[in-house]
Coordinates of C-alpha atoms in Angstrom, one line a residue:
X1303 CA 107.7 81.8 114.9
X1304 CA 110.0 83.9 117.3
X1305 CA 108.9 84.9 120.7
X1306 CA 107.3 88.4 119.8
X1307 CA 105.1 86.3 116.9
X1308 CA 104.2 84.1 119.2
X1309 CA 103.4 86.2 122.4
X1310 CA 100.7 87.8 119.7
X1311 CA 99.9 85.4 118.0
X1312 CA 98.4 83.3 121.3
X1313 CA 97.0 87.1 122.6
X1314 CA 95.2 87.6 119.5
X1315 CA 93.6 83.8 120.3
X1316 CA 93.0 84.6 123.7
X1317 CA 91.2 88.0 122.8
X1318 CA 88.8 86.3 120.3
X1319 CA 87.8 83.7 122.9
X1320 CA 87.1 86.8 125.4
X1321 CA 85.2 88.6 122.7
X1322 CA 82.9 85.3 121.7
X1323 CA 82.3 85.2 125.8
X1324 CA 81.0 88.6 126.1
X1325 CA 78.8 88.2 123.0
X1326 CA 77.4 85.2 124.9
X1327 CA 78.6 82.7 122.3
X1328 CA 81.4 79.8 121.8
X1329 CA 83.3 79.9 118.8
X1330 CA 81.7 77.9 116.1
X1331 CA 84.5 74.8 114.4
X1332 CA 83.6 76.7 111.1
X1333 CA 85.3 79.8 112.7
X1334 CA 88.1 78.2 114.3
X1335 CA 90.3 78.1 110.4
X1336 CA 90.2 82.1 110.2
X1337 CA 90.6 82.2 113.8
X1338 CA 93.8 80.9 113.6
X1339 CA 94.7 82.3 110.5
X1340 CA 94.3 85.7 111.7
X1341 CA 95.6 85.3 114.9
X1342 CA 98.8 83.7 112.7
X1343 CA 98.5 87.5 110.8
X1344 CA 98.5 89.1 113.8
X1345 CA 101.4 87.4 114.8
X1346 CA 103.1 88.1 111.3
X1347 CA 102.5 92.3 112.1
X1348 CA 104.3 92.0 115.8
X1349 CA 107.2 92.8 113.9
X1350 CA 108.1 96.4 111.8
X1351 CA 107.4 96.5 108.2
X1352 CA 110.9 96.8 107.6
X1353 CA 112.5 93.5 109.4
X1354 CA 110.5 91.5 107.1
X1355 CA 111.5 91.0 103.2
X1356 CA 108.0 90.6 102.3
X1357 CA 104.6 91.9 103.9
X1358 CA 102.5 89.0 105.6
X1359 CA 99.9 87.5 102.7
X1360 CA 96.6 88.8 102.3
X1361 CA 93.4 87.2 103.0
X1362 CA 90.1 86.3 101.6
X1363 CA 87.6 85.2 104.4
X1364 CA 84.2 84.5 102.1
X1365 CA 80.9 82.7 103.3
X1366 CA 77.1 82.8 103.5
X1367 CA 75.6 86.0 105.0
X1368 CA 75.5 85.6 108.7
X1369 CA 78.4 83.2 109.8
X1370 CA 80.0 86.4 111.5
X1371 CA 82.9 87.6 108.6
X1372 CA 82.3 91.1 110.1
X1373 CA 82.8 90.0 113.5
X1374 CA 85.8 88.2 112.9
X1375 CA 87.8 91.1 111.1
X1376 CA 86.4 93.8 113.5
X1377 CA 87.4 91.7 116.6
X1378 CA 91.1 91.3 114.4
X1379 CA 91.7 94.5 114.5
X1380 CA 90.2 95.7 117.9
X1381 CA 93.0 93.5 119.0
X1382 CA 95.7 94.7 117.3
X1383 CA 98.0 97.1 118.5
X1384 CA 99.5 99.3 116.0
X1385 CA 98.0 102.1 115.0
X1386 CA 98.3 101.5 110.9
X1387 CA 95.6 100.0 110.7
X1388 CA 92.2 100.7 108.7
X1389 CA 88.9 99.3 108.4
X1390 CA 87.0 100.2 105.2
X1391 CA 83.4 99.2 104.0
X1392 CA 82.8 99.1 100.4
X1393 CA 80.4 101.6 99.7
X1394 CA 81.9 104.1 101.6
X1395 CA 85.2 103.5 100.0
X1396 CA 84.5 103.4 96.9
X1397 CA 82.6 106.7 97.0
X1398 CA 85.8 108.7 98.4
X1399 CA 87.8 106.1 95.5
X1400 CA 85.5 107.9 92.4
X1401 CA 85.4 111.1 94.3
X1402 CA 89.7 111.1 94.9
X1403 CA 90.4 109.6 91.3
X1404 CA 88.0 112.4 89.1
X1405 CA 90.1 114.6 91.4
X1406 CA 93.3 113.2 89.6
X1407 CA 91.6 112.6 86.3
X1408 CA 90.9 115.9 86.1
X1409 CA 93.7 117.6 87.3
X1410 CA 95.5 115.9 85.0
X1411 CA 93.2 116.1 81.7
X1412 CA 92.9 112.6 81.5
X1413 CA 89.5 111.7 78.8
X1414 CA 87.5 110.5 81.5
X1415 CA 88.8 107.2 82.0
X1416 CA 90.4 105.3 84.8
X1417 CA 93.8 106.6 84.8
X1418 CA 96.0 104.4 86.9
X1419 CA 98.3 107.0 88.1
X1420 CA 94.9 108.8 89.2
X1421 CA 94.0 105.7 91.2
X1422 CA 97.1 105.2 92.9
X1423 CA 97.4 109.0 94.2
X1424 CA 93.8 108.1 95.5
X1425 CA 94.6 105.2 97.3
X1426 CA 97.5 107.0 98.5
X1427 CA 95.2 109.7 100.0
X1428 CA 92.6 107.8 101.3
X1429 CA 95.3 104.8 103.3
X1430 CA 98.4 107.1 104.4
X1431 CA 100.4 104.5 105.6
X1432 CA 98.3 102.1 106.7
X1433 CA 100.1 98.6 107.3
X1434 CA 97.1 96.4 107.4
X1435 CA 93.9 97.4 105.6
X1436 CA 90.4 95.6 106.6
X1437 CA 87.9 96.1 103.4
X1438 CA 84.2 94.5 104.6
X1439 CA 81.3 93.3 102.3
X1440 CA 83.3 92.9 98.9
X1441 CA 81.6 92.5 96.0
X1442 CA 81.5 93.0 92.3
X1443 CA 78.3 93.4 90.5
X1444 CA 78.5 96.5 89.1
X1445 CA 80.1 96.3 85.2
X1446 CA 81.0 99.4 85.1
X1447 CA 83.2 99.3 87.9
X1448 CA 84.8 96.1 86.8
X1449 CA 88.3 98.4 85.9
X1450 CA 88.3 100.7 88.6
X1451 CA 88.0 97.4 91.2
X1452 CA 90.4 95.5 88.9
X1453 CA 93.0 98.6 89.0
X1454 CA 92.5 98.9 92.9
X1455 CA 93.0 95.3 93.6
X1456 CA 96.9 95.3 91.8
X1457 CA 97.5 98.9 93.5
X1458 CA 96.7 97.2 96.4
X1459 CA 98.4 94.2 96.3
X1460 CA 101.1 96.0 95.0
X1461 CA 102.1 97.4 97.7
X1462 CA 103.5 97.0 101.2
X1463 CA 100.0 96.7 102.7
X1464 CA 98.1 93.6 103.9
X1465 CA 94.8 93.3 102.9
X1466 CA 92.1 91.5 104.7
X1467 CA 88.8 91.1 102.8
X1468 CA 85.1 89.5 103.5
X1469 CA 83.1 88.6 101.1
X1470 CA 79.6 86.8 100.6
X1471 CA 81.1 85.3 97.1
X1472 CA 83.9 83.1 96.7
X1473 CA 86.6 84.5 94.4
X1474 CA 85.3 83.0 91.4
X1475 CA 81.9 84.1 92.4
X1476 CA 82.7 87.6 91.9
X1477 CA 80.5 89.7 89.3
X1478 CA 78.4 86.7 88.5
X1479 CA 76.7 88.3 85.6
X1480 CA 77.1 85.9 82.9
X1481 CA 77.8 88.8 80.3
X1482 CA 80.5 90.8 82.2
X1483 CA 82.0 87.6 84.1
X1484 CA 84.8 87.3 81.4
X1485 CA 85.7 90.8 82.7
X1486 CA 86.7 90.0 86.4
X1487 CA 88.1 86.9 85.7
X1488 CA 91.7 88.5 85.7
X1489 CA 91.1 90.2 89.2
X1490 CA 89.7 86.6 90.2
X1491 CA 92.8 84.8 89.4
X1492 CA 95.1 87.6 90.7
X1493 CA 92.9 87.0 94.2
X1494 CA 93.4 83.6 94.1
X1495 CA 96.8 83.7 93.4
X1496 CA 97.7 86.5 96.2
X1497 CA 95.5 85.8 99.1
X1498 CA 95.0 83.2 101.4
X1499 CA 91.2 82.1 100.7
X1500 CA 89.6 81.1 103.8
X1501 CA 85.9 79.7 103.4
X1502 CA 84.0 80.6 106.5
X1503 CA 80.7 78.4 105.1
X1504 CA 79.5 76.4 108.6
X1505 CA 76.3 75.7 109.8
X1506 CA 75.5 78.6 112.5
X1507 CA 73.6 81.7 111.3
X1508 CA 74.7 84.0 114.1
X1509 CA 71.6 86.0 112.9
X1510 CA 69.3 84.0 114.9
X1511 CA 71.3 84.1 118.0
X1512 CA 70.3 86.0 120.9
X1513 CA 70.9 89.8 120.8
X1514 CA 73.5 91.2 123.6
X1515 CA 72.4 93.7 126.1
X1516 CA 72.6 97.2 125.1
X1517 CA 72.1 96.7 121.2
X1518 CA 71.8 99.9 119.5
X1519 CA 71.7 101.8 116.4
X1520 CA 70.3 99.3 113.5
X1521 CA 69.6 96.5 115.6
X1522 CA 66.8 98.5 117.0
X1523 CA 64.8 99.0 113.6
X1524 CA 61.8 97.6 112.6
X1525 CA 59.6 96.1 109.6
X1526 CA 56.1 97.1 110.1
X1527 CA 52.7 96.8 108.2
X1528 CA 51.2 100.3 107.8
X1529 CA 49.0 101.0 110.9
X1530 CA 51.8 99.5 112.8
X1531 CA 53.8 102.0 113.5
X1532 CA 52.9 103.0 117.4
X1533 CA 54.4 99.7 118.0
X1534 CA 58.3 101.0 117.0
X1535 CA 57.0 104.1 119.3
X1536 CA 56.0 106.5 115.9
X1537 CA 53.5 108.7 115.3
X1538 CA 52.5 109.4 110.9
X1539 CA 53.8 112.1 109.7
X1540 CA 51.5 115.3 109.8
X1541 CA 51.7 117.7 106.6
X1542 CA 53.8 120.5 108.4
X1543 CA 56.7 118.2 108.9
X1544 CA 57.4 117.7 105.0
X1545 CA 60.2 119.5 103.9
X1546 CA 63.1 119.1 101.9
X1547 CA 66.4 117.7 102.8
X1548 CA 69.6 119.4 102.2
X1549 CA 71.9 117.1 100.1
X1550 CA 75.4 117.0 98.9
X1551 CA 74.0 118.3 95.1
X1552 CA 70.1 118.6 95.0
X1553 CA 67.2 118.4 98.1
X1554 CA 65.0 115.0 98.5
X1555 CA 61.3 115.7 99.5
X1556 CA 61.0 114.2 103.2
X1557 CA 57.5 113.4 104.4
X1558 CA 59.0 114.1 108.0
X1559 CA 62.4 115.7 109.7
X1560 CA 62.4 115.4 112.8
X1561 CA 65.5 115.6 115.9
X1562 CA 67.3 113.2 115.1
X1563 CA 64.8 111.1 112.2
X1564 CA 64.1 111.6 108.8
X1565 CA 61.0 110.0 107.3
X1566 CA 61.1 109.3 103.1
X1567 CA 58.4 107.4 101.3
X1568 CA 59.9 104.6 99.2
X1569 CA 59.0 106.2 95.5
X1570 CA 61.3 109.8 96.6
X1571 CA 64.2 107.8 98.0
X1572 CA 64.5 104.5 95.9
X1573 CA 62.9 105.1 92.7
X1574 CA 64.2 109.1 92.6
X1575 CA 67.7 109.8 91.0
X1576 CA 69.3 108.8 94.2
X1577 CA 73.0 107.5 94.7
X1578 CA 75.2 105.7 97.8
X1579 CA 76.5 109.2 98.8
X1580 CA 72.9 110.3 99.7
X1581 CA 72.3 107.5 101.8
X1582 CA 75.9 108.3 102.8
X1583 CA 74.8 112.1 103.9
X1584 CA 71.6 111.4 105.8
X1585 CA 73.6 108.3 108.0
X1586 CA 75.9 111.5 108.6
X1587 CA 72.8 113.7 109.9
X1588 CA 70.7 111.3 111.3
X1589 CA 70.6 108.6 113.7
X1590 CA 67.3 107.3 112.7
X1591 CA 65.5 106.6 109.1
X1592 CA 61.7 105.6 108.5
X1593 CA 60.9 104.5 104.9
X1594 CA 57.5 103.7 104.1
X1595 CA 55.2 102.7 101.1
X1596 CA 58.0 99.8 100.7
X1597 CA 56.4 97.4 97.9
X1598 CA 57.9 93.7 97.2
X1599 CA 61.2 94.3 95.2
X1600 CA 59.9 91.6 92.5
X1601 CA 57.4 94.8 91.9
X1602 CA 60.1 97.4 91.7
X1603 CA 62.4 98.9 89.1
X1604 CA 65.9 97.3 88.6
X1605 CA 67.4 100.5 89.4
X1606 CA 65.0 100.7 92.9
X1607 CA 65.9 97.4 93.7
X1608 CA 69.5 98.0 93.6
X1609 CA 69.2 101.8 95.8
X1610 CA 67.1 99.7 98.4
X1611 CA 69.9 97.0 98.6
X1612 CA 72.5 100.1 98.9
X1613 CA 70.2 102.1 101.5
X1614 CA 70.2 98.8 103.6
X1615 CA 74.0 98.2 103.4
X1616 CA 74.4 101.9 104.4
X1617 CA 72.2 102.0 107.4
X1618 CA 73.9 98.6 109.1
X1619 CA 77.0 99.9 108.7
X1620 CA 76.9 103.4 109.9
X1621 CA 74.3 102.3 112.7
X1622 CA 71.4 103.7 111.4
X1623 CA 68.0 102.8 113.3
X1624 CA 66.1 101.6 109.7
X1625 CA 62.2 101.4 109.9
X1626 CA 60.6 99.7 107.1
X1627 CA 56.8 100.1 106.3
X1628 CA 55.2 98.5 103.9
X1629 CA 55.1 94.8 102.0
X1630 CA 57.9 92.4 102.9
X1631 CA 60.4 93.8 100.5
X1632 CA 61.7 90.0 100.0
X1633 CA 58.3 88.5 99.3
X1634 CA 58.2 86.4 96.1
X1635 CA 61.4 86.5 95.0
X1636 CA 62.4 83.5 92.9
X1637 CA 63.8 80.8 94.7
X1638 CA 67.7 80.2 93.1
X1639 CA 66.7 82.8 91.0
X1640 CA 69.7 85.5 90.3
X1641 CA 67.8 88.3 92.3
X1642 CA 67.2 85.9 95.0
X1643 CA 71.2 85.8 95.3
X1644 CA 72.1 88.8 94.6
X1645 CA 69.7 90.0 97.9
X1646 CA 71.3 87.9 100.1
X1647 CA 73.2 90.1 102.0
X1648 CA 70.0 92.4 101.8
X1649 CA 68.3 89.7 103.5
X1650 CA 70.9 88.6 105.8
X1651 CA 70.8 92.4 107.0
X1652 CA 67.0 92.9 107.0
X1653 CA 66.4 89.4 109.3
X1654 CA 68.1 91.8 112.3
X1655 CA 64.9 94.3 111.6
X1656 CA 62.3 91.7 112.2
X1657 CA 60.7 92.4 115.4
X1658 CA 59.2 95.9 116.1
X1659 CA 61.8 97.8 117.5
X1660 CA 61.9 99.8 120.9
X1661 CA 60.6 103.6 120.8
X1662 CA 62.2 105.5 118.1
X1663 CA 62.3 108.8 118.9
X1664 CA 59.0 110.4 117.4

């Protein structure tokens, strides 16, 4: 390791152990392998792309929901200092990914399928020349995006860019569907063969830890029985506040819009004809989001099921104050069942929502 590497390498240490501190935590020996393998990384990017033959190799961090992945890559790259550097979460890329490669499709009168020349020039678009590329909460369970992940993952691993990725699966635990497994298992063993896996599975669940001063945003939302909801500071809806809400392609009925909240009952936003970029579009517009009539997921559709899991992923990671009213959306779910694990991350997120929250603005 020459003297630059190393200079960054032991600041990138010294900045995570600062970090941990002001969270009000010590770092956990589970942590302390991708602690030094991304302080190694960081090390590895002290020098320009073009000294090295080869870019730095990528990593896989993957482990239960709640033993701080996020943290760790988000704290990474806080503490880098090069500007070529993005972080990406899944839903939100991948929506700009569809959106950039029917763009190319089209302009080029492909027949509709995933043309890999129309992915590339959307990765180009949507990375520039990003150097080191941070894509949080991977997952594949989604069939028909099996390709379009497969062509992104050799596009980017392709190139001169290092990925980072967190996951709740381990490679091989990618798109565990039994029927469409045989599908991913080429992207599996190209991951496994390309990136540094790095199993982040220990004991803590940083979910039950204290929360820091000053938490905002979804921290600050709330699951609440109907009747309940003076304790999160709301008042119900009255009938002039309905209205619709604007979207992207079509309106969504709102039983309340309010400066700075919008308030949706479960059946208009969950079991509509609603998709990631409308959940997208109101984190854009509003800094709060109530959702009531929520029923146990065992009692809703598939396709509800899987908008609910989306809307939660979307409000934690645009900082969207989420109050949920209603049944406990997790309530009788199967234990080891296939929906139990494929709401873990939904459950992992919903655990920060458990005590009323403070006022919402009404």
């Amino acid at each position: 390791m020459t003297d630059r590497a190393g200079k960054q390498y032991e600041s990138m240490r010294a900045h995570f152990l600062r970090a941990a501190e002001q969270r009000g935590f010590t770092l956990d020996p589970a942590q302390e392998a991708p602690v030094e393998r991304l302080s190694r990384l960081a090390g590895e990017l002290a020098h320009p792309a073009w000294r090295l033959r080869r870019p730095p190799r990528h990593l896989y961090l993957w482990g239960p929901v709640g033993r701080g992945k996020s943290w760790l890559v988000d704290t990474f790259l806080d503490g880098l200092a090069t500007p070529r550097k993005r972080r990406l979460h899944f839903h939100d890329f991948f929506r700009r990914l569809h959106e950039g490669v029917a763009h190319h499709a089209d302009s080029h009168h492909t027949d509709g399928h995933h043309d890999g020349t129309a992915v590339d020039r959307a990765v180009d678009e949507l990375l520039g020349d990003c150097r080191i590329l941070v894509f949080d909460e991977f997952h594949a369970h989604d069939a028909g995006d099996a390709m379009l992940v497969a062509r992104l993952f050799h596009t980017l691993l392709d190139r001169r860019i290092t990925l980072v990725t967190t996951s709740n699966y381990p490679p091989a635990g990618l798109m565990p569907d039994p029927l469409y497994h045989h599908l991913f298992e080429p992207t599996i063993r190209l991951i496994e063969e390309r990136m540094d896996v790095v199993d982040v599975s220990g004991p803590v669940d940083f979910r039950r830890q204290p929360r820091p001063e000053g938490t905002h945003g979804f921290a600050l939302g709330a699951r609440l029985h109907p009747g309940d909801e003076s304790a999160a500071g709301l008042t119900p809806p009255r009938p002039e506040e309905a209205g619709p809400v604007a979207l992207p392609h079509h309106e969504l009925p709102a039983r309340a819009v309010r400066d700075g909240l919008v308030w949706f009952g479960f059946a208009e936003l969950c079991e509509g004809r609603t998709a990631v970029p409308d959940y997208l579009a109101l984190a854009d517009r509003f800094p709060a989001l109530v959702l009531d009539g929520v029923p146990p997921l065992t009692e809703a559709s598939p396709d509800a099921r899987q908008r609910f899991a989306n809307l939660v992923d979307v409000c934690c990671d645009r900082d969207v104050r989420l109050v949920l009213i209603g049944a406990d959306p997790l309530a009788g779910l199967p234990a080891g069942s296939t929906l139990q694990r494929d709401l873990d991350r939904t459950a992992s997120r919903l655990a920060l929502l458990r005590q009323p929250a403070a006022e919402v603005t009404p």
